[in-house]
GROMACS .gro file of C-alpha atoms in nm:
model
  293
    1UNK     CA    1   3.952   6.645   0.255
    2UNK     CA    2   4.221   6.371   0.073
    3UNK     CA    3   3.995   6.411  -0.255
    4UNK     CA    4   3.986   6.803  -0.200
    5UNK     CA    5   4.371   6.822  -0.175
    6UNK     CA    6   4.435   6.544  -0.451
    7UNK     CA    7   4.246   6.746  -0.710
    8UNK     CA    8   4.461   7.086  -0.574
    9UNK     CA    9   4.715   6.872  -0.634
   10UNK     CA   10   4.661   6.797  -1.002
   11UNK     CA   11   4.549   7.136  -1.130
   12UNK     CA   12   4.867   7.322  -0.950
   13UNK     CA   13   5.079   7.055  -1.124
   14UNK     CA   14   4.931   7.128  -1.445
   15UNK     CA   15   4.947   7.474  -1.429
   16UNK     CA   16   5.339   7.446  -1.296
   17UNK     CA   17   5.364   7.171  -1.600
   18UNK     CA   18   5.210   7.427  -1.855
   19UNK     CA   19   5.466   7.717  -1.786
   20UNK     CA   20   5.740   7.431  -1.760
   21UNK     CA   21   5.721   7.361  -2.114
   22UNK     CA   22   5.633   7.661  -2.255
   23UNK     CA   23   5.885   7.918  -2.083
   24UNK     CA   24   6.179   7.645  -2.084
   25UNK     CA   25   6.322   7.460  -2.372
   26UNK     CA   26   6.186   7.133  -2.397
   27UNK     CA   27   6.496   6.864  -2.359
   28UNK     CA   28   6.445   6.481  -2.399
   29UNK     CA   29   6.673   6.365  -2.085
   30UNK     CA   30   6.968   6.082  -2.257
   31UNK     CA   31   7.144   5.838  -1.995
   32UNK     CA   32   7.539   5.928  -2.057
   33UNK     CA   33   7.602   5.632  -1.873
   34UNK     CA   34   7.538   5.231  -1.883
   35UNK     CA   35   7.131   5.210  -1.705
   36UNK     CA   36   7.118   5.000  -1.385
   37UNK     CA   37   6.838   4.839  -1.420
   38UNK     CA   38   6.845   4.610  -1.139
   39UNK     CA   39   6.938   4.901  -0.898
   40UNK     CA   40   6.638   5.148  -1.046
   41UNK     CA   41   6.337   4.906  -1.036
   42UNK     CA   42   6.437   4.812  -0.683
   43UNK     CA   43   6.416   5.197  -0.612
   44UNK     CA   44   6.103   5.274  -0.818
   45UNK     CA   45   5.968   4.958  -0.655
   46UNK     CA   46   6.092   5.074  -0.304
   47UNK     CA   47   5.866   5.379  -0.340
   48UNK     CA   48   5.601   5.236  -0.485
   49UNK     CA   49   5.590   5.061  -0.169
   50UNK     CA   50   5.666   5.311   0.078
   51UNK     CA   51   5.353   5.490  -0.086
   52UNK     CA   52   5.133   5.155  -0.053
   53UNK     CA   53   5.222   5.126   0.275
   54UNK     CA   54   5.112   5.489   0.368
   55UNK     CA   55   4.804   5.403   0.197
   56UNK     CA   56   4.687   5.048   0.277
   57UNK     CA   57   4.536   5.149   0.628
   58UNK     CA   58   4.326   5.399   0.472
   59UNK     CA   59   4.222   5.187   0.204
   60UNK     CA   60   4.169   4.859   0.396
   61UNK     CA   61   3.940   5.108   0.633
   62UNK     CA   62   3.714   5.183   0.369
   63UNK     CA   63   3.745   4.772   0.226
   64UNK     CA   64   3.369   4.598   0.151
   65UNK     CA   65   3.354   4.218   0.239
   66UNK     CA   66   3.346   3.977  -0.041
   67UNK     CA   67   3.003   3.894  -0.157
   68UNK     CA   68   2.926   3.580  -0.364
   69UNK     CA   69   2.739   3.793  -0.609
   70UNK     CA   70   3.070   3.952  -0.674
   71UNK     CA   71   3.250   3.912  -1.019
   72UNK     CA   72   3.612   3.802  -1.047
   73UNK     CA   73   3.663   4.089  -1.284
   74UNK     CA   74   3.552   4.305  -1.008
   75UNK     CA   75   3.726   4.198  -0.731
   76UNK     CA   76   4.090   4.178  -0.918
   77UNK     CA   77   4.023   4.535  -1.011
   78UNK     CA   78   3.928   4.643  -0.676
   79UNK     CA   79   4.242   4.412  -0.576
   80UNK     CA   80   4.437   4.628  -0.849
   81UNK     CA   81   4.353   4.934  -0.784
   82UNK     CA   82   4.598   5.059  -0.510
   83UNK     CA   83   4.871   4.902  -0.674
   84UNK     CA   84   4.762   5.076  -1.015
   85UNK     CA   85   4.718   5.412  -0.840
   86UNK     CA   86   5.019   5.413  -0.645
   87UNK     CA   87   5.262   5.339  -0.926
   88UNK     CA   88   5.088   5.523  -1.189
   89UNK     CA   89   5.174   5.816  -0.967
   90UNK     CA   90   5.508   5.723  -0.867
   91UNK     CA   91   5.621   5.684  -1.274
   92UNK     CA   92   5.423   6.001  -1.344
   93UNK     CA   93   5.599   6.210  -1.081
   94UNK     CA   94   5.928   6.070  -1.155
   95UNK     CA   95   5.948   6.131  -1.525
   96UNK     CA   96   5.787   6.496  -1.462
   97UNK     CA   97   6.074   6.517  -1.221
   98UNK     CA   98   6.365   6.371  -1.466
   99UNK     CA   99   6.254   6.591  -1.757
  100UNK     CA  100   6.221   6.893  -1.527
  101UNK     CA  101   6.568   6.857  -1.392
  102UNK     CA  102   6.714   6.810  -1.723
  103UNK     CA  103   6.541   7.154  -1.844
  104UNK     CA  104   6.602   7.386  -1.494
  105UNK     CA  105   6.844   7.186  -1.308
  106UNK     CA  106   6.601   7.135  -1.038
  107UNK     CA  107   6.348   6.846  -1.000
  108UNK     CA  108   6.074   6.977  -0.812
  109UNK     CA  109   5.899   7.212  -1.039
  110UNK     CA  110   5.717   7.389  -0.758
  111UNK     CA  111   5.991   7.531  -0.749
  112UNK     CA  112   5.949   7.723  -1.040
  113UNK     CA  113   5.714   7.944  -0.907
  114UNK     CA  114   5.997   8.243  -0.752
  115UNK     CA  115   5.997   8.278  -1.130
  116UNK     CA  116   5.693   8.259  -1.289
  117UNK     CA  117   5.375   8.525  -1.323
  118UNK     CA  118   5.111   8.511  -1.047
  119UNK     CA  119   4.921   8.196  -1.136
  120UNK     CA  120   5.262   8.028  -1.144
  121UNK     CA  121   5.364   8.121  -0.841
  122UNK     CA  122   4.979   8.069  -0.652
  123UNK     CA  123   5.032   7.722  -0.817
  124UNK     CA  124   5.321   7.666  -0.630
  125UNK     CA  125   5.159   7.736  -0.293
  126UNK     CA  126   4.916   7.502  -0.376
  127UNK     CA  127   5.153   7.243  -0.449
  128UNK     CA  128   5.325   7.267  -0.116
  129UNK     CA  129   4.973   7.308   0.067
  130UNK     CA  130   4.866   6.996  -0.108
  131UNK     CA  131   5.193   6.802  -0.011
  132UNK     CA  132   5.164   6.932   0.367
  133UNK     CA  133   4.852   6.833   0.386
  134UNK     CA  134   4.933   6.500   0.235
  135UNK     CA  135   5.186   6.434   0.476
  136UNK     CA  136   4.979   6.526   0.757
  137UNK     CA  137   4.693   6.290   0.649
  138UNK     CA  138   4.948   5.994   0.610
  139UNK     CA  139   5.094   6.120   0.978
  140UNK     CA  140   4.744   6.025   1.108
  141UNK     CA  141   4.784   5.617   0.970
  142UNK     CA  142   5.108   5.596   1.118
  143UNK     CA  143   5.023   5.729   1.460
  144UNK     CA  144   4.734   5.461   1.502
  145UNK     CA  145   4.949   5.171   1.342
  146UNK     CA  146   5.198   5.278   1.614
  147UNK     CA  147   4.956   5.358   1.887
  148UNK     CA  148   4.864   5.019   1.793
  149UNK     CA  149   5.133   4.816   1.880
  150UNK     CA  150   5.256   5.035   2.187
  151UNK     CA  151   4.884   4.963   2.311
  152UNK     CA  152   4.944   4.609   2.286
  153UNK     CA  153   5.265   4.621   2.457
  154UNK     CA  154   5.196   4.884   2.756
  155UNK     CA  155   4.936   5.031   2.946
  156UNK     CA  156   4.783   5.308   2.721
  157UNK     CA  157   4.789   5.675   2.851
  158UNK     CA  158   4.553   5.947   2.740
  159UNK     CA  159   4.820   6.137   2.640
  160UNK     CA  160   5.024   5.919   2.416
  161UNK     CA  161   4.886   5.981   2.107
  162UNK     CA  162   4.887   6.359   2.087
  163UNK     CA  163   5.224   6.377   2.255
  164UNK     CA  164   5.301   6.096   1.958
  165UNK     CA  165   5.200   6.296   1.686
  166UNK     CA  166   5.420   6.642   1.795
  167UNK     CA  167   5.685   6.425   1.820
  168UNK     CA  168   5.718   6.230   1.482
  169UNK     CA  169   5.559   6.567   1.321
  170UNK     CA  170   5.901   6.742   1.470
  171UNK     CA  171   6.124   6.518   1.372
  172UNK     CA  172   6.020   6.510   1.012
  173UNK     CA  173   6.071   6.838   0.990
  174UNK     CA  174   6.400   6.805   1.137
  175UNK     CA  175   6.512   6.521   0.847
  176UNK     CA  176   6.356   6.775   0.618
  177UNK     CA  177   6.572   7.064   0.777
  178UNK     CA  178   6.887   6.883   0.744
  179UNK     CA  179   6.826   6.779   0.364
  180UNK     CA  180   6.699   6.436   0.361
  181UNK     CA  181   6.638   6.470  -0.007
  182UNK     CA  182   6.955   6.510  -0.113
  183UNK     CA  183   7.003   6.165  -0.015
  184UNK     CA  184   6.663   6.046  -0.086
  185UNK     CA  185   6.824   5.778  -0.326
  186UNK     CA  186   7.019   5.588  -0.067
  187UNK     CA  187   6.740   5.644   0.192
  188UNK     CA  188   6.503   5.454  -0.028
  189UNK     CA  189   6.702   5.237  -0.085
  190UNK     CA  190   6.756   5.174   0.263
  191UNK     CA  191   6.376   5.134   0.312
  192UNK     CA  192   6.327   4.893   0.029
  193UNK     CA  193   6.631   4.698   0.201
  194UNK     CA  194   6.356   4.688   0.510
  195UNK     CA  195   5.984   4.711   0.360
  196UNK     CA  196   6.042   4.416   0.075
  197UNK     CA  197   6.108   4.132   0.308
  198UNK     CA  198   5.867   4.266   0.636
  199UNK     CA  199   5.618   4.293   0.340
  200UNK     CA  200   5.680   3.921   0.192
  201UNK     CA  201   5.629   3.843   0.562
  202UNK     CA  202   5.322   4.022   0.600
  203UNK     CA  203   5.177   3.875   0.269
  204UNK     CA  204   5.288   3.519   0.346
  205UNK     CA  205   5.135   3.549   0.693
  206UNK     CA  206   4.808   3.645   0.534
  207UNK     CA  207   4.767   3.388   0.320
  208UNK     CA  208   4.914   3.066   0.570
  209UNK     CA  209   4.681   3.246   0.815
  210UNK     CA  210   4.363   3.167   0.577
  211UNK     CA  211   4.350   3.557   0.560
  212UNK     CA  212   4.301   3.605   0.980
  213UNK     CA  213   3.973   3.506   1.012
  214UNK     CA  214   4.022   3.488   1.417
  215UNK     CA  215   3.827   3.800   1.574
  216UNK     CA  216   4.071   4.096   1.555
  217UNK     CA  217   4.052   4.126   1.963
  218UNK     CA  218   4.285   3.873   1.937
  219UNK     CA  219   4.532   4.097   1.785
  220UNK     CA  220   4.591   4.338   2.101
  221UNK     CA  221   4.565   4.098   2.363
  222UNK     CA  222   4.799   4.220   2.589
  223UNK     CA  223   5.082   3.959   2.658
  224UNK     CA  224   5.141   3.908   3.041
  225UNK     CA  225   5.388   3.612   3.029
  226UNK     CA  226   5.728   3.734   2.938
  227UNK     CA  227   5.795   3.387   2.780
  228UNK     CA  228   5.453   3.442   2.527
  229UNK     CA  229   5.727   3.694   2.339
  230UNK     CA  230   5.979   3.479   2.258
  231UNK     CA  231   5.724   3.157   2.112
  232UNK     CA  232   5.866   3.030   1.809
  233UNK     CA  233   5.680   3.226   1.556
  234UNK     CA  234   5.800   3.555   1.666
  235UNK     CA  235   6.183   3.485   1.676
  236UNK     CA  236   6.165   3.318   1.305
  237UNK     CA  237   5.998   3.595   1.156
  238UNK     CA  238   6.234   3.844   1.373
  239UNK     CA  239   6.497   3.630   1.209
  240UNK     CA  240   6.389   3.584   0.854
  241UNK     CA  241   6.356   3.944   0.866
  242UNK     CA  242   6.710   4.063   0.974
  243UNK     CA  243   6.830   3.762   0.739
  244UNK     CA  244   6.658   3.960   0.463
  245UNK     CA  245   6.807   4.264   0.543
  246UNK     CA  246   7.139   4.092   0.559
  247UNK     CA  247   7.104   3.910   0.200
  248UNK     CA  248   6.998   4.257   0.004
  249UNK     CA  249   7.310   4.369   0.104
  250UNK     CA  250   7.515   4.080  -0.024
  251UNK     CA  251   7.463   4.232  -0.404
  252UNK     CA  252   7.843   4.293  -0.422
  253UNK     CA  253   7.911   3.914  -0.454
  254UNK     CA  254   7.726   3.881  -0.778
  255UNK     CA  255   7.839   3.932  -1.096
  256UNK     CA  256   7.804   4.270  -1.239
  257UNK     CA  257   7.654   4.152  -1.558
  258UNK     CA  258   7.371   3.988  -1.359
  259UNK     CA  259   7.339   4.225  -1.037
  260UNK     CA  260   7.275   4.526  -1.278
  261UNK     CA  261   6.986   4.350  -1.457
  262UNK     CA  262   6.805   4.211  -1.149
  263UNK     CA  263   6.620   4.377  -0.866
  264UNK     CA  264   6.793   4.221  -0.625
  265UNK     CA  265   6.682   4.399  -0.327
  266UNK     CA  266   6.328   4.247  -0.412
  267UNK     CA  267   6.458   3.879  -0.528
  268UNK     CA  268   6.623   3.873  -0.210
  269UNK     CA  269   6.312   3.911  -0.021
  270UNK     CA  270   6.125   3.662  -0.247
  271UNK     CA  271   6.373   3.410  -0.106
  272UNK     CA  272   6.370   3.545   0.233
  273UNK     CA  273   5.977   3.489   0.212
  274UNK     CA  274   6.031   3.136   0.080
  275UNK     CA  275   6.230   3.037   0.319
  276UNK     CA  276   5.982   3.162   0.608
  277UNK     CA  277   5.680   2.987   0.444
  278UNK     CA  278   5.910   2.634   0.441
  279UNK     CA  279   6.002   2.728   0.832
  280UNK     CA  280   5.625   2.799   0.913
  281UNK     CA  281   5.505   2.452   0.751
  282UNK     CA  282   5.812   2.234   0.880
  283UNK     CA  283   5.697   2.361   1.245
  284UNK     CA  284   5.319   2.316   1.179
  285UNK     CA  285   5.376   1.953   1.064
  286UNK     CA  286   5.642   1.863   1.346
  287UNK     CA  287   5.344   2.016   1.578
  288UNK     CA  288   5.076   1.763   1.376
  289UNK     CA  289   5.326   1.444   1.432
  290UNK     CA  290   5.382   1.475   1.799
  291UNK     CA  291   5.022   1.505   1.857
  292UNK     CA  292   4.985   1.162   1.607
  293UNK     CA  293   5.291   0.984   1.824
   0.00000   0.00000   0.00000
């Protein structure tokens, strides 16, 4: 089905691309204005990211073990390969989308379709079919990673995840409804602001945790001690996390000349991240001397 609507996908978009350039005069889009670097990789990255992290449950589903017959080459392609596809995307869409506003004065060239002949316009319904069921397919990833940790933290009910899935389908359509793309800038921003330093978290975790080779039943033991919440672990990286939420919004203090070259939304949770992994080994070796004494 994902393949099936991913190839819908492409040859709608072509089609829409086709009449885009050929019924509208083609116009190379110029900044009129100094480019914020920093500011616009932190957003491309944000997305980037928000896309990965749609994706990664799907792909890690379908993940082979490592083999010792396996080449290097192969595994840092196969390592690659989400990252590549995700951002190849997100730059591909987003220059189709800049050049397509700077011709109509709209973005989203499905859009195009009230206008066009009747391939354009069956293109466009298969653009928005493709999308929908896009978003339904990543809808089904985020249920379970949320069914997940409710699981862990409750007693289950048989009900939960259908009654789940109506309600975060509603409620996208409500942020939909009330135009949250008009401020889809600021509200990826916002999510980089979150994803970058839960993600250096995540990655640091994985790594430290010699990639969590414990059996994953481990993972959704159900706590029954209140006090098992609040062990040290959890309240640093609760901490390092609100602490890198807190730092990406510090920009301001910088100097202009340097906060509009540098991602800083991303730097800031590289040093967030640092500063977990030195927390994480200072407690581990404080653990290792009292044993020794």
């Amino acid at each position: 089905h994902a393949t099936t609507a991913a190839l819908l996908f492409l040859l709608c978009y072509a089609v829409l691309a086709y009449y885009l350039f050929t019924q509208h005069a083609f116009v190379l889009p110029v900044a009129t204005q100094t480019v914020d670097w920093g500011k616009d990789i932190d957003l491309v990255l944000s997305f980037s990211l928000l896309a990965w992290a749609y994706d990664f449950p799907t792909v890690t589903r379908f993940c082979v073990p490592l083999t010792a017959q396996e080449k290097p080459s192969d595994r840092a392609l196969y390592l690659l390969a989400p990252a590549v596809g995700v951002m190849s995307a997100v730059f591909f869409m987003g220059l189709l989308g800049l050049v397509a506003l700077q011709m109509t004065g709209d973005w989203n060239i499905a859009l195009l379709g009230k206008s066009l002949p009747f391939w354009g316009e069956i293109s466009a319904i298969g653009v928005i079919l493709a999308i929908a069921h896009t978003n339904a397919m990543n809808l089904y990833p985020a249920v379970t990673k949320l069914l997940a940790v409710i699981n862990v933290a409750g007693k289950p009910h048989r009900f939960m995840q259908p009654a789940i899935v109506v309600l975060l389908g509603v409620f996208s359509a409500l942020l939909a409804i009330a135009g949250i793309l008009e401020f889809i800038e600021g509200f990826l921003s916002m999510l980089g602001s979150l994803l970058f330093p839960f993600s250096f978290i995540l990655v640091i975790d994985w790594y430290h945790g010699k990639y969590y080779s414990d059996a994953v039943s481990l993972f959704y033991q159900r706590v029954y001690i209140w006090t098992d919440y609040f062990l040290w672990s959890a309240p640093w990286a609760i901490s390092m996390l609100i602490s890198g939420l807190v730092l990406a919004q510090l920009g301001f203090l910088m100097a202009p000349a340097i906060i509009h070259l540098i991602p800083w939304q991303i730097c800031s949770a590289a040093i967030t991240g640092g500063i977990y992994y030195m927390g994480i080994r200072f407690m581990e070796q404080r653990g290792q001397r009292r044993k020794m004494a």
